[in-house]
PDB file of C-alpha atoms in Angstrom:
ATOM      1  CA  UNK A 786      29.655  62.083 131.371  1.00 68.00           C
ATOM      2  CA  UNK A 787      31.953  61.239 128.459  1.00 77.00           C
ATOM      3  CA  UNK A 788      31.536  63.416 124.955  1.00 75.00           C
ATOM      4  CA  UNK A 789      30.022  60.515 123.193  1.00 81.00           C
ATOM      5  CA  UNK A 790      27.150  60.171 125.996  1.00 86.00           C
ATOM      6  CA  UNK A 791      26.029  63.907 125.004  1.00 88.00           C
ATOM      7  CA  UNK A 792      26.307  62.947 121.706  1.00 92.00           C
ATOM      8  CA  UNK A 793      24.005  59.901 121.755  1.00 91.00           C
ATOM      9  CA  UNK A 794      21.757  61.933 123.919  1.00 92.00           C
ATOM     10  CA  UNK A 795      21.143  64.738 120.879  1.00 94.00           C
ATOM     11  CA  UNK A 796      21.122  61.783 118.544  1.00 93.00           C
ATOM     12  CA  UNK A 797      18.475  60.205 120.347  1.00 91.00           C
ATOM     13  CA  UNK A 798      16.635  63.143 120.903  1.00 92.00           C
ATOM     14  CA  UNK A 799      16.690  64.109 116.732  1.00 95.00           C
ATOM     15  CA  UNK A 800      15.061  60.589 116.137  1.00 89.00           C
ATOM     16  CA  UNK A 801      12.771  61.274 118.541  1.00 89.00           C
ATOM     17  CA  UNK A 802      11.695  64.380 117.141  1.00 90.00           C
ATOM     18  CA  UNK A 803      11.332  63.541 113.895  1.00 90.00           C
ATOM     19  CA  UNK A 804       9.925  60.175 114.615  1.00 85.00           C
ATOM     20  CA  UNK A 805       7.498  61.954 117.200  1.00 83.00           C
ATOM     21  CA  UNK A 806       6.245  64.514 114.509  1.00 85.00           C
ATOM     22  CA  UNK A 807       5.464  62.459 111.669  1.00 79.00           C
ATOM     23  CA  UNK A 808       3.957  59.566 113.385  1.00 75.00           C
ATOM     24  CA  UNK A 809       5.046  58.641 117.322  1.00 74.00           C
ATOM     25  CA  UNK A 810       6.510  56.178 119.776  1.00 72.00           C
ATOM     26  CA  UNK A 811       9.622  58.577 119.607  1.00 80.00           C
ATOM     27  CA  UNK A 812       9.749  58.262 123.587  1.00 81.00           C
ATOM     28  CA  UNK A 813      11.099  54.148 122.721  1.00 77.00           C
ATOM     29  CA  UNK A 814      14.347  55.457 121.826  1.00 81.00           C
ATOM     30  CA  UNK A 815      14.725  58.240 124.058  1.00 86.00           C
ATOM     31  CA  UNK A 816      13.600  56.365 127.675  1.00 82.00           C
ATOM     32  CA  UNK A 817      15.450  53.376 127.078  1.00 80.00           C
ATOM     33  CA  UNK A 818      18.836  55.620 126.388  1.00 86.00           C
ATOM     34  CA  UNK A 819      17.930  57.965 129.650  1.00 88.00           C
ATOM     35  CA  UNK A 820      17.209  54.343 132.018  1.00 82.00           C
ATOM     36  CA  UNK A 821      20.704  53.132 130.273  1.00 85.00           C
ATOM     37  CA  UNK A 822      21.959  56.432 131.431  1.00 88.00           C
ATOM     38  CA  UNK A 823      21.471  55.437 135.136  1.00 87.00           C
ATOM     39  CA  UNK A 824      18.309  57.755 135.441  1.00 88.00           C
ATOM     40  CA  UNK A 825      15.291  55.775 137.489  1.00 84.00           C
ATOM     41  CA  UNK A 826      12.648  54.966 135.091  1.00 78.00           C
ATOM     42  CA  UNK A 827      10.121  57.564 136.951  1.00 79.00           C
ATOM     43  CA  UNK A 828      12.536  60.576 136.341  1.00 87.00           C
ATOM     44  CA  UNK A 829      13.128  59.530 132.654  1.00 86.00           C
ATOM     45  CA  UNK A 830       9.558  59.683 132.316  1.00 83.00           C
ATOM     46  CA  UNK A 831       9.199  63.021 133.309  1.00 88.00           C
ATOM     47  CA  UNK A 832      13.323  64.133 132.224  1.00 93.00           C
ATOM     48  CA  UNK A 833      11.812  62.883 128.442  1.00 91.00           C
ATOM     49  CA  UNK A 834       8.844  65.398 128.431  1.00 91.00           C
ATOM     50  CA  UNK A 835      11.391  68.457 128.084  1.00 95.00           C
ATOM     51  CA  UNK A 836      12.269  67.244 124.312  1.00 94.00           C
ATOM     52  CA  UNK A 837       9.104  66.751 123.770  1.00 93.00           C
ATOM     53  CA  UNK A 838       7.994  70.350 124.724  1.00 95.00           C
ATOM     54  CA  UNK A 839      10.637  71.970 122.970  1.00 95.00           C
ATOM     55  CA  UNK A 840      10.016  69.680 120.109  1.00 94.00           C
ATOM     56  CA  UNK A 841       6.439  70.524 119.985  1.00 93.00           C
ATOM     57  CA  UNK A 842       6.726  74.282 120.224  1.00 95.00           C
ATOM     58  CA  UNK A 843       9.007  73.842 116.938  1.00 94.00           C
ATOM     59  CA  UNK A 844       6.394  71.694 115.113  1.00 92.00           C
ATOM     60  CA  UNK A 845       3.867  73.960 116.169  1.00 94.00           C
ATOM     61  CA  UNK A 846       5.547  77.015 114.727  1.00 93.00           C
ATOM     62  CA  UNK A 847       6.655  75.055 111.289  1.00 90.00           C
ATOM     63  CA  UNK A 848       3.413  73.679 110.607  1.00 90.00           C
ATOM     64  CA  UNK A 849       1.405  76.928 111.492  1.00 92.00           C
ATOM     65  CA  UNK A 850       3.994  78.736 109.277  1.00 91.00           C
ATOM     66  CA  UNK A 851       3.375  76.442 106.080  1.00 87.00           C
ATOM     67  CA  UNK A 852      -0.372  76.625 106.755  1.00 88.00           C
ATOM     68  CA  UNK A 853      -1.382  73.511 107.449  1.00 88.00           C
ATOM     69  CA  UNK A 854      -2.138  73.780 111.162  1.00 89.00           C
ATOM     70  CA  UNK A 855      -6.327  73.768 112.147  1.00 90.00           C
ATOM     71  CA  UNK A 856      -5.897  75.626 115.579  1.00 91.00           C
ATOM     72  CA  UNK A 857      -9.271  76.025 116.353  1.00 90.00           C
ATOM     73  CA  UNK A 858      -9.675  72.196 115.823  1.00 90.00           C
ATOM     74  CA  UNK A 859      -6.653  71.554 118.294  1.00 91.00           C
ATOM     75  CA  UNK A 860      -7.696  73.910 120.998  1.00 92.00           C
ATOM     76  CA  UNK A 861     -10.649  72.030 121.208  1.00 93.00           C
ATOM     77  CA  UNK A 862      -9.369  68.670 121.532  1.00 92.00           C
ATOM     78  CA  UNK A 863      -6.381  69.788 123.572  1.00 94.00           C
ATOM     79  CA  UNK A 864      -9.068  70.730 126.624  1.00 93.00           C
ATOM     80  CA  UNK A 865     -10.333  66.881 127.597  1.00 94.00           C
ATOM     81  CA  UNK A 866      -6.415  65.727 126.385  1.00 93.00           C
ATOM     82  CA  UNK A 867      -5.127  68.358 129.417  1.00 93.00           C
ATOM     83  CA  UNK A 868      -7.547  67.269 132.007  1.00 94.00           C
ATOM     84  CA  UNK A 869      -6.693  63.267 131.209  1.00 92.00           C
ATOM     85  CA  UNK A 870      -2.885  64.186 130.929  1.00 89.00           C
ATOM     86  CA  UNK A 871      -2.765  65.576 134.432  1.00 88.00           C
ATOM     87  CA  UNK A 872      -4.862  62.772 135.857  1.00 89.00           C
ATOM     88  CA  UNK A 873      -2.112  60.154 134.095  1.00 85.00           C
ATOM     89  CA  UNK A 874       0.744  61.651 135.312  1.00 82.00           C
ATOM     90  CA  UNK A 875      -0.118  61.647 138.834  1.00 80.00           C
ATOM     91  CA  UNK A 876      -1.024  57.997 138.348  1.00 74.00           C
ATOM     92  CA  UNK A 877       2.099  57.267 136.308  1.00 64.00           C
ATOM     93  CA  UNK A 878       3.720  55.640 139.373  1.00 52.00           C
ATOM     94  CA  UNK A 879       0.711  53.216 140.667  1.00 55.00           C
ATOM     95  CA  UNK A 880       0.132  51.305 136.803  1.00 54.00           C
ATOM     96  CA  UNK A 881       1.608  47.847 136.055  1.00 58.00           C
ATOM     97  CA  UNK A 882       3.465  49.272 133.360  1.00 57.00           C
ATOM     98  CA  UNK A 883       4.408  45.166 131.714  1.00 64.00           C
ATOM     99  CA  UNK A 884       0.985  44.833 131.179  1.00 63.00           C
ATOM    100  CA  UNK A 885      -0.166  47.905 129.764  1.00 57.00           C
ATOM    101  CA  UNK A 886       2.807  47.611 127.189  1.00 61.00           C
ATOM    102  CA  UNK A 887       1.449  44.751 125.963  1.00 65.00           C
ATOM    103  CA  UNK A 888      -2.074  45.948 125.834  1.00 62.00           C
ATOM    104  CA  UNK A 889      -0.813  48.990 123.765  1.00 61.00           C
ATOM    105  CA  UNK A 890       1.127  46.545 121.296  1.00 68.00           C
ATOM    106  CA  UNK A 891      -2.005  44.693 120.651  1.00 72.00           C
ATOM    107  CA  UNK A 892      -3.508  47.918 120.067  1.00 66.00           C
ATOM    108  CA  UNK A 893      -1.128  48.733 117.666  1.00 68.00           C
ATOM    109  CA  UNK A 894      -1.735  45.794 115.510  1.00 76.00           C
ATOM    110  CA  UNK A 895      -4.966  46.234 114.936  1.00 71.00           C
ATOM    111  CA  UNK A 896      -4.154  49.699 113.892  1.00 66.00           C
ATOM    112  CA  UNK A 897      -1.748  48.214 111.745  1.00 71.00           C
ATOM    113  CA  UNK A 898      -4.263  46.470 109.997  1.00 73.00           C
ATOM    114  CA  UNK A 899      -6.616  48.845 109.543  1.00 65.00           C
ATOM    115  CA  UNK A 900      -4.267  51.538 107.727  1.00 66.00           C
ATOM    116  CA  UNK A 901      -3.087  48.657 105.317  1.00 72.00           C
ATOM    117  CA  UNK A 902      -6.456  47.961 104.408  1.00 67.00           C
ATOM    118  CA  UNK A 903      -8.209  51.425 104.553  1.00 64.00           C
ATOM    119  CA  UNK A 904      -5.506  53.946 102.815  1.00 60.00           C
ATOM    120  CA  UNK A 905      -7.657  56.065 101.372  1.00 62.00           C
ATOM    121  CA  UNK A 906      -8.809  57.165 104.613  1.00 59.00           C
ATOM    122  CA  UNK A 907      -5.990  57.936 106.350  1.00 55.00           C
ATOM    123  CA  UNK A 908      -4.322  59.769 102.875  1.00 53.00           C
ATOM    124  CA  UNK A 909      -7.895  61.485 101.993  1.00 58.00           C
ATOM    125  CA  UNK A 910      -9.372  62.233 105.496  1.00 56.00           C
ATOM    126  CA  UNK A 911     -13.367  62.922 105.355  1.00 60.00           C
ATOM    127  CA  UNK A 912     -13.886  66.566 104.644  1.00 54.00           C
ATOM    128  CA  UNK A 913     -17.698  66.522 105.282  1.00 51.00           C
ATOM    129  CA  UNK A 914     -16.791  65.599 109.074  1.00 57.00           C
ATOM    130  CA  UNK A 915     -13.716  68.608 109.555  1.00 54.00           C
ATOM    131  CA  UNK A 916     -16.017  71.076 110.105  1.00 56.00           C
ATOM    132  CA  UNK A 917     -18.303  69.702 112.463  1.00 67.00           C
ATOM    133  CA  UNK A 918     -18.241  70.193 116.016  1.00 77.00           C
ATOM    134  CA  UNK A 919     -16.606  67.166 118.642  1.00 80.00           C
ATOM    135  CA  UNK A 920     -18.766  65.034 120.082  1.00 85.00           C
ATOM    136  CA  UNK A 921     -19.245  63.759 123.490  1.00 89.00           C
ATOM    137  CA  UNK A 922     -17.802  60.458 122.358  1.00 90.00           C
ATOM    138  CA  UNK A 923     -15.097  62.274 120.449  1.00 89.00           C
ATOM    139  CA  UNK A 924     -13.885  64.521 123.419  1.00 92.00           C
ATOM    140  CA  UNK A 925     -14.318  61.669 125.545  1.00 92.00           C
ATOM    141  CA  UNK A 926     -12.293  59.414 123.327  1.00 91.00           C
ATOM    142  CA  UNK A 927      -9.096  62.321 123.460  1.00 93.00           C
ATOM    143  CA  UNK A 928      -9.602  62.503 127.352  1.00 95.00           C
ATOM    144  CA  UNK A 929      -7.847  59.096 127.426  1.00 91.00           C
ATOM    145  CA  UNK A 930      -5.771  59.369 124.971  1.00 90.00           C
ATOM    146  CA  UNK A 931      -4.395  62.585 126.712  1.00 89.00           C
ATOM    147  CA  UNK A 932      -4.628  60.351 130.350  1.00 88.00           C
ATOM    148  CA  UNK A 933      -2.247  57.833 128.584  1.00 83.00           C
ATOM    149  CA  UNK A 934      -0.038  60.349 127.132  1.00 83.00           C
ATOM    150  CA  UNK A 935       0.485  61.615 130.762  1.00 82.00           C
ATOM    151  CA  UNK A 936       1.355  58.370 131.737  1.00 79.00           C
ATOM    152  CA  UNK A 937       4.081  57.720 129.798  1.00 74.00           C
ATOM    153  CA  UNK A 938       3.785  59.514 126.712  1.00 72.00           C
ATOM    154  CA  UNK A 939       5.587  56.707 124.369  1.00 69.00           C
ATOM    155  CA  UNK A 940       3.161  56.099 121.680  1.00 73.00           C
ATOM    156  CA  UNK A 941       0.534  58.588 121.980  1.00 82.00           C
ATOM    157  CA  UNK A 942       1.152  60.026 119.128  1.00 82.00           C
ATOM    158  CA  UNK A 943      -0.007  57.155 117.321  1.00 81.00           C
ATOM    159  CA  UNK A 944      -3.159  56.850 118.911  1.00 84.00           C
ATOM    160  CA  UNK A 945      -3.772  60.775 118.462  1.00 89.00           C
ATOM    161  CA  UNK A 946      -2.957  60.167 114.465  1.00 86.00           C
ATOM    162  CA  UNK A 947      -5.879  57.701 114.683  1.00 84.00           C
ATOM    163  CA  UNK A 948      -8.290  59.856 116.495  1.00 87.00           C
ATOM    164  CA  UNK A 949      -7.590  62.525 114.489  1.00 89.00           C
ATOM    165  CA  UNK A 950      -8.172  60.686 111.090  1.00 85.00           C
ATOM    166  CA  UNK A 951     -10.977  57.913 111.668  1.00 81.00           C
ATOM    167  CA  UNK A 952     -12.856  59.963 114.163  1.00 82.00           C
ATOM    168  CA  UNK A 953     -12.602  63.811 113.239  1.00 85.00           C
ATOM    169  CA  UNK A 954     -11.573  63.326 109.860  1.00 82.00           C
ATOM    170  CA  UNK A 955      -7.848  64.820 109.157  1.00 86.00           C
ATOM    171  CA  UNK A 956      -5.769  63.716 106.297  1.00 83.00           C
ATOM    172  CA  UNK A 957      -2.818  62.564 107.735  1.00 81.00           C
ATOM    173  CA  UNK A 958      -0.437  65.945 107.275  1.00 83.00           C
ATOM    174  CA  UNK A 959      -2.857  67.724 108.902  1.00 87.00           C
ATOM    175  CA  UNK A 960      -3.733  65.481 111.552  1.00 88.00           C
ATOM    176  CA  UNK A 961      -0.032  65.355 112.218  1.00 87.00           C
ATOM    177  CA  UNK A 962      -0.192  69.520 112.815  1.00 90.00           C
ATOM    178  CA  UNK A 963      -3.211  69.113 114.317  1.00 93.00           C
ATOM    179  CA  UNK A 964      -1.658  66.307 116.854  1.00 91.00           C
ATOM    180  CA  UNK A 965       1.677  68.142 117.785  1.00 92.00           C
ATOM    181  CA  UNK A 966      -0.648  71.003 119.084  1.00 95.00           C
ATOM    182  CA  UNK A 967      -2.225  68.599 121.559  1.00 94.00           C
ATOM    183  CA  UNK A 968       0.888  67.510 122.129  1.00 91.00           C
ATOM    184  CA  UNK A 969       2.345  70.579 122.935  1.00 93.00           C
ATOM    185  CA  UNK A 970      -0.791  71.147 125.124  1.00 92.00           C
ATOM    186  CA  UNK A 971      -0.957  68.422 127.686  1.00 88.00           C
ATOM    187  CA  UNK A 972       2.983  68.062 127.671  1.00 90.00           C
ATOM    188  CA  UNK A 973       2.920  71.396 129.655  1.00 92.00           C
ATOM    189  CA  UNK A 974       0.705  70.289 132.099  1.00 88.00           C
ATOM    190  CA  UNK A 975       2.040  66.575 132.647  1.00 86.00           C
ATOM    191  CA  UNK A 976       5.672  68.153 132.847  1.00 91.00           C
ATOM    192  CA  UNK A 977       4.382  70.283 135.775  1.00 91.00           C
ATOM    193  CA  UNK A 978       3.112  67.623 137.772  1.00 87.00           C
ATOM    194  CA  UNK A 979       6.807  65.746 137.054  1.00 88.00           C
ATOM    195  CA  UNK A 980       8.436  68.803 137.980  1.00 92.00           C
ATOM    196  CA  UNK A 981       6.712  68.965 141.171  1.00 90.00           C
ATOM    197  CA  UNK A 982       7.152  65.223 141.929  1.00 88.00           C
ATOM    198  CA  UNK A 983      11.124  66.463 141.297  1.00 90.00           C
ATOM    199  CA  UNK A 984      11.403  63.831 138.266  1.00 89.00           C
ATOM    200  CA  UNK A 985      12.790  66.180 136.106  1.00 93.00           C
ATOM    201  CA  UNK A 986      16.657  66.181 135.218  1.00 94.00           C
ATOM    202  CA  UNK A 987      16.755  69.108 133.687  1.00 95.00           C
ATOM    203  CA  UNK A 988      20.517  69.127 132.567  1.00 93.00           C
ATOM    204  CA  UNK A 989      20.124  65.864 130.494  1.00 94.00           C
ATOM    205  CA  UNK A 990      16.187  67.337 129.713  1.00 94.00           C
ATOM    206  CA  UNK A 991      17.758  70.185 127.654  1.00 95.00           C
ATOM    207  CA  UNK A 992      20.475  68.003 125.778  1.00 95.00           C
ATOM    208  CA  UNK A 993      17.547  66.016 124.494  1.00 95.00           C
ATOM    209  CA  UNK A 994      15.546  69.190 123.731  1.00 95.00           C
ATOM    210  CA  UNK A 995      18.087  70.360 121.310  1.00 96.00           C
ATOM    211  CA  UNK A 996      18.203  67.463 119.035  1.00 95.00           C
ATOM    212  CA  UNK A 997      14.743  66.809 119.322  1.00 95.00           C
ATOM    213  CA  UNK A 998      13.268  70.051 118.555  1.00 95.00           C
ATOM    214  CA  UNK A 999      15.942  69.920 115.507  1.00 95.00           C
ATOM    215  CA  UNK A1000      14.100  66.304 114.423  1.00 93.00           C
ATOM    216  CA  UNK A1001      10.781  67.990 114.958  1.00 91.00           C
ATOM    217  CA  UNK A1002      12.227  70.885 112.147  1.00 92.00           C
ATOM    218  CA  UNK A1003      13.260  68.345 109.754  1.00 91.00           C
ATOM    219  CA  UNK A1004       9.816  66.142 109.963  1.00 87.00           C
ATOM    220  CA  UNK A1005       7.822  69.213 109.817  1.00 86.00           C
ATOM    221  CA  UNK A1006       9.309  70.302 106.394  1.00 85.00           C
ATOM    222  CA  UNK A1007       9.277  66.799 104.854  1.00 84.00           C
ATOM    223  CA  UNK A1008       5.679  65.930 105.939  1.00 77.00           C
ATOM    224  CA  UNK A1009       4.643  69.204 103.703  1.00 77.00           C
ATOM    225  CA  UNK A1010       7.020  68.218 100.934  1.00 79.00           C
ATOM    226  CA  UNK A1011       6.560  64.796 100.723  1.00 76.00           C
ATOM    227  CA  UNK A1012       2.967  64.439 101.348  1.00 72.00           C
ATOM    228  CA  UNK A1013       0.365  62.300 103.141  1.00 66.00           C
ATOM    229  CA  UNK A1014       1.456  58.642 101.139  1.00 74.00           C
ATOM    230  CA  UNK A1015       5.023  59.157 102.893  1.00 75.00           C
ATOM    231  CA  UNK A1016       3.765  60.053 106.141  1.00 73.00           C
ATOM    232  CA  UNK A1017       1.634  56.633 105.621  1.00 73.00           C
ATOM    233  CA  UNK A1018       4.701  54.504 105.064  1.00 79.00           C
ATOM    234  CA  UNK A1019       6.428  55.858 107.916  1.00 77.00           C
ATOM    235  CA  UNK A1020       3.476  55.286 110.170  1.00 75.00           C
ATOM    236  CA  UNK A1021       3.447  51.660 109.200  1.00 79.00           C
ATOM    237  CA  UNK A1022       6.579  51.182 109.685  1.00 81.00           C
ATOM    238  CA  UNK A1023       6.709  52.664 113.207  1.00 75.00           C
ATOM    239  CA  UNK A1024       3.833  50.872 113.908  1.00 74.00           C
ATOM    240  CA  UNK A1025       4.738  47.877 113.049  1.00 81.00           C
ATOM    241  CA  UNK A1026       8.030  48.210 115.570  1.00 78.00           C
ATOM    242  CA  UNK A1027       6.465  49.690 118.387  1.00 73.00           C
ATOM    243  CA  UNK A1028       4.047  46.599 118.288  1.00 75.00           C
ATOM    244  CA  UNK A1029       6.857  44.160 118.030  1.00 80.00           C
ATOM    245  CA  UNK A1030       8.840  46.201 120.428  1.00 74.00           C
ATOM    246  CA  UNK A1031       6.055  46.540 123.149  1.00 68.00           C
ATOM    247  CA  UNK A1032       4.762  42.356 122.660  1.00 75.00           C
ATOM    248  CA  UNK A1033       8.562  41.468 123.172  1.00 77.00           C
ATOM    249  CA  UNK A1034       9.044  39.638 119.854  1.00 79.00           C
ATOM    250  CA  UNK A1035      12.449  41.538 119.633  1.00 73.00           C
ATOM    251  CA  UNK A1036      13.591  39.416 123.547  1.00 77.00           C
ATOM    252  CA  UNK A1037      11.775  36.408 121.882  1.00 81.00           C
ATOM    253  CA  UNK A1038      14.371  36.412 118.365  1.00 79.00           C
ATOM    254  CA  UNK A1039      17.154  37.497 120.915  1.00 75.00           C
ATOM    255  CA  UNK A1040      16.645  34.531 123.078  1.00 78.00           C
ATOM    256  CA  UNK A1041      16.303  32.307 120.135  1.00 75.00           C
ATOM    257  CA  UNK A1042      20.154  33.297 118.728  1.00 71.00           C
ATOM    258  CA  UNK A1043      21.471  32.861 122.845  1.00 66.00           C
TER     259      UNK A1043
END
């Protein structure tokens, strides 16, 4: 490959990681670059989930460092996230993948709308519920958000943010630490089942590990610094693209301006 193709891999792979640890949908920059690449979309998928183990172990470690990781709480909901991450993955290959996209964009709207008009929420969390035990419902509802994330993993982090805060009650820094851990988890067991599929390119897979575990270093410090109201904005904003991006209204304005 020529220098500047290792150069837009790290690149990729540092706005990944930072994207990734503050909010998610990281994977949108990083699968489209490994498909332009010439890799087949099912080894990109699994080639991708080496950045984002390296990038999780390094979020992990700078969030448990500054004290604002709840391990206990991410164990937990890391166990029904594993099990539905290892029954995505070996489905990854038999899902209409058009239509879930747009599924997931709608999705995303209405998440859109309901951190615009409920901030408090998402900067406050709800103490009284942080210390209570999962539920059924609750474990049940981070099953499929791990079987999704072992599907394709672009986005999930998203939907974890929003379990995280409306269901188990997180402000969003925390639930951010809280999320990379489960993460972290389920990424080990999907990449397995990629690895044994032999989707894995493991030469690119590092490259992109480097600059996204050195994103996930530089969110991790600023989501501490800078504080939940940030980590909002940026949410919003990623949001707000990812929906756009997965409903095709970016091919809609292109087609309009051909």
């Amino acid at each position: 490959m020529a220098w500047y193709i290792y150069l837009a891999v790290l690149a990729a792979g540092f706005g990944a990681g930072f994207i990734n640890t503050l909010a998610g949908s990281g994977s949108l920059i990083t699968l489209p670059l490994l498909i332009f690449l010439g890799i087949p979309a099912t080894v990109a998928n699994g080639t991708n989930r080496v950045g984002v183990l390296f990038q999780n172990i390094v979020s992990v470690s700078s969030f448990q460092r500054q004290k604002m990781l709840d391990v206990r709480g991410g164990l937990i909901l890391s166990a029904p996230a594993i099990v539905g991450s290892v029954i995505g993955a070996q489905i990854a290959v038999d899902l209409d993948e058009a239509r879930m996209r747009q599924a997931i964009g709608v999705l995303m709207v209405v998440m859109l709308v309901v951190i615009l008009l409920r901030p408090k929420r998402w900067l406050q969390g709800e103490l009284e519920k942080m210390g209570k035990r999962p539920s059924l419902i609750q474990l049940i509802i981070f099953f499929f958000i791990g079987m999704y994330g072992g599907f394709l993993q672009a986005g999930v982090g998203i939907f974890l943010l929003a379990g995280l805060v409306l269901s188990i009650g997180y402000d969003l820094v925390r639930a951010n630490a809280v999320k990379v851990l489960i993460v972290l988890a389920f990424t080990i067991s999907a990449l397995i089942i990629f690895v044994l599929n032999d989707q894995v390119d493991w030469g690119i897979g590092l490259l992109l590990a480097v600059g996204n575990s050195l994103g996930a270093w530089a969110a991790a410090r600023m989501a501490v610094e800078r504080g939940a109201n940030f980590v909002r904005w940026l949410l919003i904003a990623v949001v707000a693209v990812s929906a756009a991006n997965l409903l095709g209204v970016f091919s809609w304005i292109g087609q309009l301006f051909n």
